[in-house]
Coordinates of C-alpha atoms in Angstrom, one line a residue:
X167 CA 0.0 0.0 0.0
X168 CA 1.8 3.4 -1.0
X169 CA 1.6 6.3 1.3
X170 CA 0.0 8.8 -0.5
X171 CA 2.2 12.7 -0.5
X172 CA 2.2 15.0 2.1
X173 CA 0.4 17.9 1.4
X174 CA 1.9 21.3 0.6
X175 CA 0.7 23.0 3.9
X176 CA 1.9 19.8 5.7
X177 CA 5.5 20.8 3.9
X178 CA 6.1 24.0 4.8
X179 CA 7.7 25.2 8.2
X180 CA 6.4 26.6 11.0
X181 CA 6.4 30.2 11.3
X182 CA 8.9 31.2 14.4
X183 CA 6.9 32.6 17.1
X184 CA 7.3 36.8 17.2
X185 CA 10.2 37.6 19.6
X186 CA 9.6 41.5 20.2
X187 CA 5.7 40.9 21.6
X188 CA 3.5 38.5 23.2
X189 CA -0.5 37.8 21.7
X190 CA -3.3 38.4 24.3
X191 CA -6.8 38.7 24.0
X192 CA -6.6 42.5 25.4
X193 CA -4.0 43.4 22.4
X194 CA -0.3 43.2 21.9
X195 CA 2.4 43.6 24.9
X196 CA 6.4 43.9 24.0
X197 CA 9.1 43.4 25.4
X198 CA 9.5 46.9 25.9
X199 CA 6.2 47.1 28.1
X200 CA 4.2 48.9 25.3
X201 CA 0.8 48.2 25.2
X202 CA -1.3 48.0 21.9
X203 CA -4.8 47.4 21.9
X204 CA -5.2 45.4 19.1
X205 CA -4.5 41.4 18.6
X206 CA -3.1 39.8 15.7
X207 CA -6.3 38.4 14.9
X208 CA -7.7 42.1 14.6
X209 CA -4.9 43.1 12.2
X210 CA -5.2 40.2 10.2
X211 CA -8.8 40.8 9.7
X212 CA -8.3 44.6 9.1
X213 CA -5.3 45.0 7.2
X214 CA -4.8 42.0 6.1
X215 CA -2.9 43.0 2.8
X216 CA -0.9 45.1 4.4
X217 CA 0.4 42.0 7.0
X218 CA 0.8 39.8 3.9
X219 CA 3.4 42.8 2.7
X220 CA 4.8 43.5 6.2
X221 CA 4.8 41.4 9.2
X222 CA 3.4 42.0 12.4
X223 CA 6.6 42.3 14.2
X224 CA 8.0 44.6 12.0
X225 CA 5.3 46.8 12.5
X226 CA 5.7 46.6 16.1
X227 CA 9.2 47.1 16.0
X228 CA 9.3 50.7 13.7
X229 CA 6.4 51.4 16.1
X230 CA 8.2 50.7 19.2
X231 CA 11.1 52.3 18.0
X232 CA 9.2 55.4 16.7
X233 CA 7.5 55.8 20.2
X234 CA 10.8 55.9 21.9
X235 CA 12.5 58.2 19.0
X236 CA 11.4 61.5 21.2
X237 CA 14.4 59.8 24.0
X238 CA 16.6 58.9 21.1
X239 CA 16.9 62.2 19.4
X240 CA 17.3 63.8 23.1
X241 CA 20.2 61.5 23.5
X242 CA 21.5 62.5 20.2
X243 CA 21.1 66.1 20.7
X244 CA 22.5 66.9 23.9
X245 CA 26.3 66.4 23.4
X246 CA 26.1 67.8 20.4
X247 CA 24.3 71.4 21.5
X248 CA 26.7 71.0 24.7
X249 CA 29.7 71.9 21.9
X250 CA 28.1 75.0 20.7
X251 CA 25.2 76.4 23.5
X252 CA 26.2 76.4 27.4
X253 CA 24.8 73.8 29.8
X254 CA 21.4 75.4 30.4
X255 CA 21.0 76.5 27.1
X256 CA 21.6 72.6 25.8
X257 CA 19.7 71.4 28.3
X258 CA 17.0 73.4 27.1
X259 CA 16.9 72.8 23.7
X260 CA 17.1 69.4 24.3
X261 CA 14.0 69.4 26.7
X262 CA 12.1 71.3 24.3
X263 CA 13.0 69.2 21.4
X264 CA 12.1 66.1 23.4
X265 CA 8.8 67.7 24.0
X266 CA 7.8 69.1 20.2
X267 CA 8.5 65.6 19.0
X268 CA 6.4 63.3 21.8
X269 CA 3.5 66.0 20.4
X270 CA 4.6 65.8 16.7
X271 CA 6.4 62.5 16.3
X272 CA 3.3 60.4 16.0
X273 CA 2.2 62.5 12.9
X274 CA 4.8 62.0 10.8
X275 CA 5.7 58.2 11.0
X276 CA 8.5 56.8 8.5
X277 CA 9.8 53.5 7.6
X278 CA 13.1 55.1 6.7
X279 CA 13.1 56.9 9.8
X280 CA 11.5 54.3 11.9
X281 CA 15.0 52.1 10.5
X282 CA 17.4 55.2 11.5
X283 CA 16.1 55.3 14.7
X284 CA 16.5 52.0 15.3
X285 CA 20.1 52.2 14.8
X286 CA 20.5 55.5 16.8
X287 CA 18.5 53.4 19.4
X288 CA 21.3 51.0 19.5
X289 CA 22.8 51.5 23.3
X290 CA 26.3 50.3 22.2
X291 CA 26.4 52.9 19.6
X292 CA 25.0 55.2 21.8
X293 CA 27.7 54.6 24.9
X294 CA 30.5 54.8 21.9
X295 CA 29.2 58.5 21.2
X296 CA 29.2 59.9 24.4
X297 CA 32.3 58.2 25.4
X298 CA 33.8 60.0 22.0
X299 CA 32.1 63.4 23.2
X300 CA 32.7 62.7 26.6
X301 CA 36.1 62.4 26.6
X302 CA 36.4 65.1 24.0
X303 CA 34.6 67.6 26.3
X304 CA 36.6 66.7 29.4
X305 CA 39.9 66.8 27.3
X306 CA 39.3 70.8 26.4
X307 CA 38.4 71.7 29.7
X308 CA 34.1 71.8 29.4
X309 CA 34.5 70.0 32.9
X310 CA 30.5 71.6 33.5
X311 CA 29.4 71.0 30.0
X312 CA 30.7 66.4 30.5
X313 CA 28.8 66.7 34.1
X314 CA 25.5 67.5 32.0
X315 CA 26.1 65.7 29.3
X316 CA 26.6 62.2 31.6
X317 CA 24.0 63.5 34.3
X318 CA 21.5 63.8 31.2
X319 CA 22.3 60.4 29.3
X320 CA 21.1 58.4 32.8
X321 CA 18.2 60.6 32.9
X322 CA 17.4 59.5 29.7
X323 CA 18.4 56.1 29.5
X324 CA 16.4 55.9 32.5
X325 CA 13.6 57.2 31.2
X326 CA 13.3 59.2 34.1
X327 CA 13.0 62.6 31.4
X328 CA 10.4 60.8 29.6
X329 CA 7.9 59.9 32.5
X330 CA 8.0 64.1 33.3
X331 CA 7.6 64.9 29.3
X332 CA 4.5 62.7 29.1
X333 CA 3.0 64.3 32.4
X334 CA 3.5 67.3 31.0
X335 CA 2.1 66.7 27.5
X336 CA -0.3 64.8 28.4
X337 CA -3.5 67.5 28.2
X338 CA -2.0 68.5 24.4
X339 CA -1.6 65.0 23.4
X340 CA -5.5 64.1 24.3
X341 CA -6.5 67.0 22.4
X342 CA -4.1 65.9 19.5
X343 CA -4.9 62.5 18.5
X344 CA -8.0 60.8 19.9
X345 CA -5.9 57.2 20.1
X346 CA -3.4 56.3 23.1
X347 CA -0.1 57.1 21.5
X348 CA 1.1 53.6 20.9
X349 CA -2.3 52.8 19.2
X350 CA -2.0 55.6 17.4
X351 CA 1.4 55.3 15.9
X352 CA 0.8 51.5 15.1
X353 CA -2.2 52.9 12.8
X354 CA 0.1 55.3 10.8
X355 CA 2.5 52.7 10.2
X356 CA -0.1 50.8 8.7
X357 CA -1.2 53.7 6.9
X358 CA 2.3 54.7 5.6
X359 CA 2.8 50.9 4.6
X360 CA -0.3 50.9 2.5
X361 CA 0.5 53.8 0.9
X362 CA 3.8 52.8 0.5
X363 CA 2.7 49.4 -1.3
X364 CA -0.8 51.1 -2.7
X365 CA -2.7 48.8 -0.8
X366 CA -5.9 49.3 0.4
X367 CA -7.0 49.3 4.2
X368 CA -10.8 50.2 4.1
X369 CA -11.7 48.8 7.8
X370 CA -9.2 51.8 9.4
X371 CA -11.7 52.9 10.9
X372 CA -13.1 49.7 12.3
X373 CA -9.7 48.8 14.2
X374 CA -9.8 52.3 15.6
X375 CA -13.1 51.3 17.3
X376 CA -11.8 48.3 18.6
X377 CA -8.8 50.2 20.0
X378 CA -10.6 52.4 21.7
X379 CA -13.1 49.7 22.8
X380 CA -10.1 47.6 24.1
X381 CA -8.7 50.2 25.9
X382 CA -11.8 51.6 27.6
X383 CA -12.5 48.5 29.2
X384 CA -8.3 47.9 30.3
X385 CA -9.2 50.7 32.8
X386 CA -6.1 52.2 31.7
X387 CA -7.2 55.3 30.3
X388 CA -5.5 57.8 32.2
X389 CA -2.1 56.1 31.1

């Protein structure tokens, strides 16, 4: 008696499981402890040509990335407006900067930014440059200007900065955009992919609904 072929679906591999989130009924929690409230199921059923083109990780990740970019281009900034500005002046260009783009940031999502920042993210790259400026700074003498620029990269790295930015922004950010920020910048992404790949997404609005319905009932609104 011959044994009749396997089947094509039996043939191919098992997707790897995603490593940069975990799948629960209330929506999508990373490794990073971002919340989105919306499951893989939901994005399969409302974008699903856009998930055929580009995988739900990598979604998460330039949205992950993107929602931590305001910290990143803080850390960027500071040594390098510590070379030019004094200490209180970089500091506060810095601050400022890290507070226009927390408001703005979410608005004007990129995949080639999204991948920049993911570099720039990198905290091995990020040690190397302030060592570099660091150590520059120290060697000509702007012993005030290295206190601020190390006192400010644990601050950030910490995320100690960003817990005061979002208290801060919080009022203008509720006024701006109607989705919690992580939500929200997930949904450009998948905007910017479509239109990246002319795909169409017509249940947008749909997924927002359940966002917000997801959310609502987490209790976690004031987050």
């Amino acid at each position: 008696m011959t044994e009749s072929p396997p089947s094509p679906e039996a043939e191919r591999p098992a997707e790897p499981e995603p490593t940069s989130y975990v799948d629960t009924p209330r929506g999508l929690f990373t490794e990073h402890g971002i919340w989105f409230h919306v499951t893989e199921a939901d994005l399969n059923a409302y974008a699903g040509d856009v998930i055929e083109a580009v995988s739900i990780e990598t979604l998460i990740e330039w949205a992950s990335t993107w929602l931590h970019s305001p910290r990143t281009l803080a850390l960027w900034l500071l040594p390098a407006l510590l070379w030019w500005l004094s200490p209180t002046w970089a500091v506060a260009a810095t601050v400022l900067a890290h507070v226009a783009w927390t408001l703005v940031g979410p608005s004007l999502v990129s995949e080639v930014g999204a991948r920049v920042f993911g570099w720039l993210e990198n905290v091995f790259v990020q040690g190397l440059y302030y060592v570099l400026v660091l150590s520059a700074l120290a060697a000509g003498g702007a012993h005030g200007a290295t206190v601020v620029a190390l006192t400010g990269f644990v601050l950030l790295r910490f995320r100690l900065v960003d817990k005061s930015v979002r208290f801060v922004t919080r009022p203008a950010r509720r006024a701006i955009y109607v989705l919690p920020l992580p939500d929200q910048v997930l949904r450009a992404f998948l905007i910017r992919a479509a239109l990246n790949r002319r795909l169409p997404i017509p249940q947008l609005d749909e997924m927002a609904s359940e966002m917000m319905s997801r959310w609502g009932d987490s209790g976690d609104a004031s987050s």
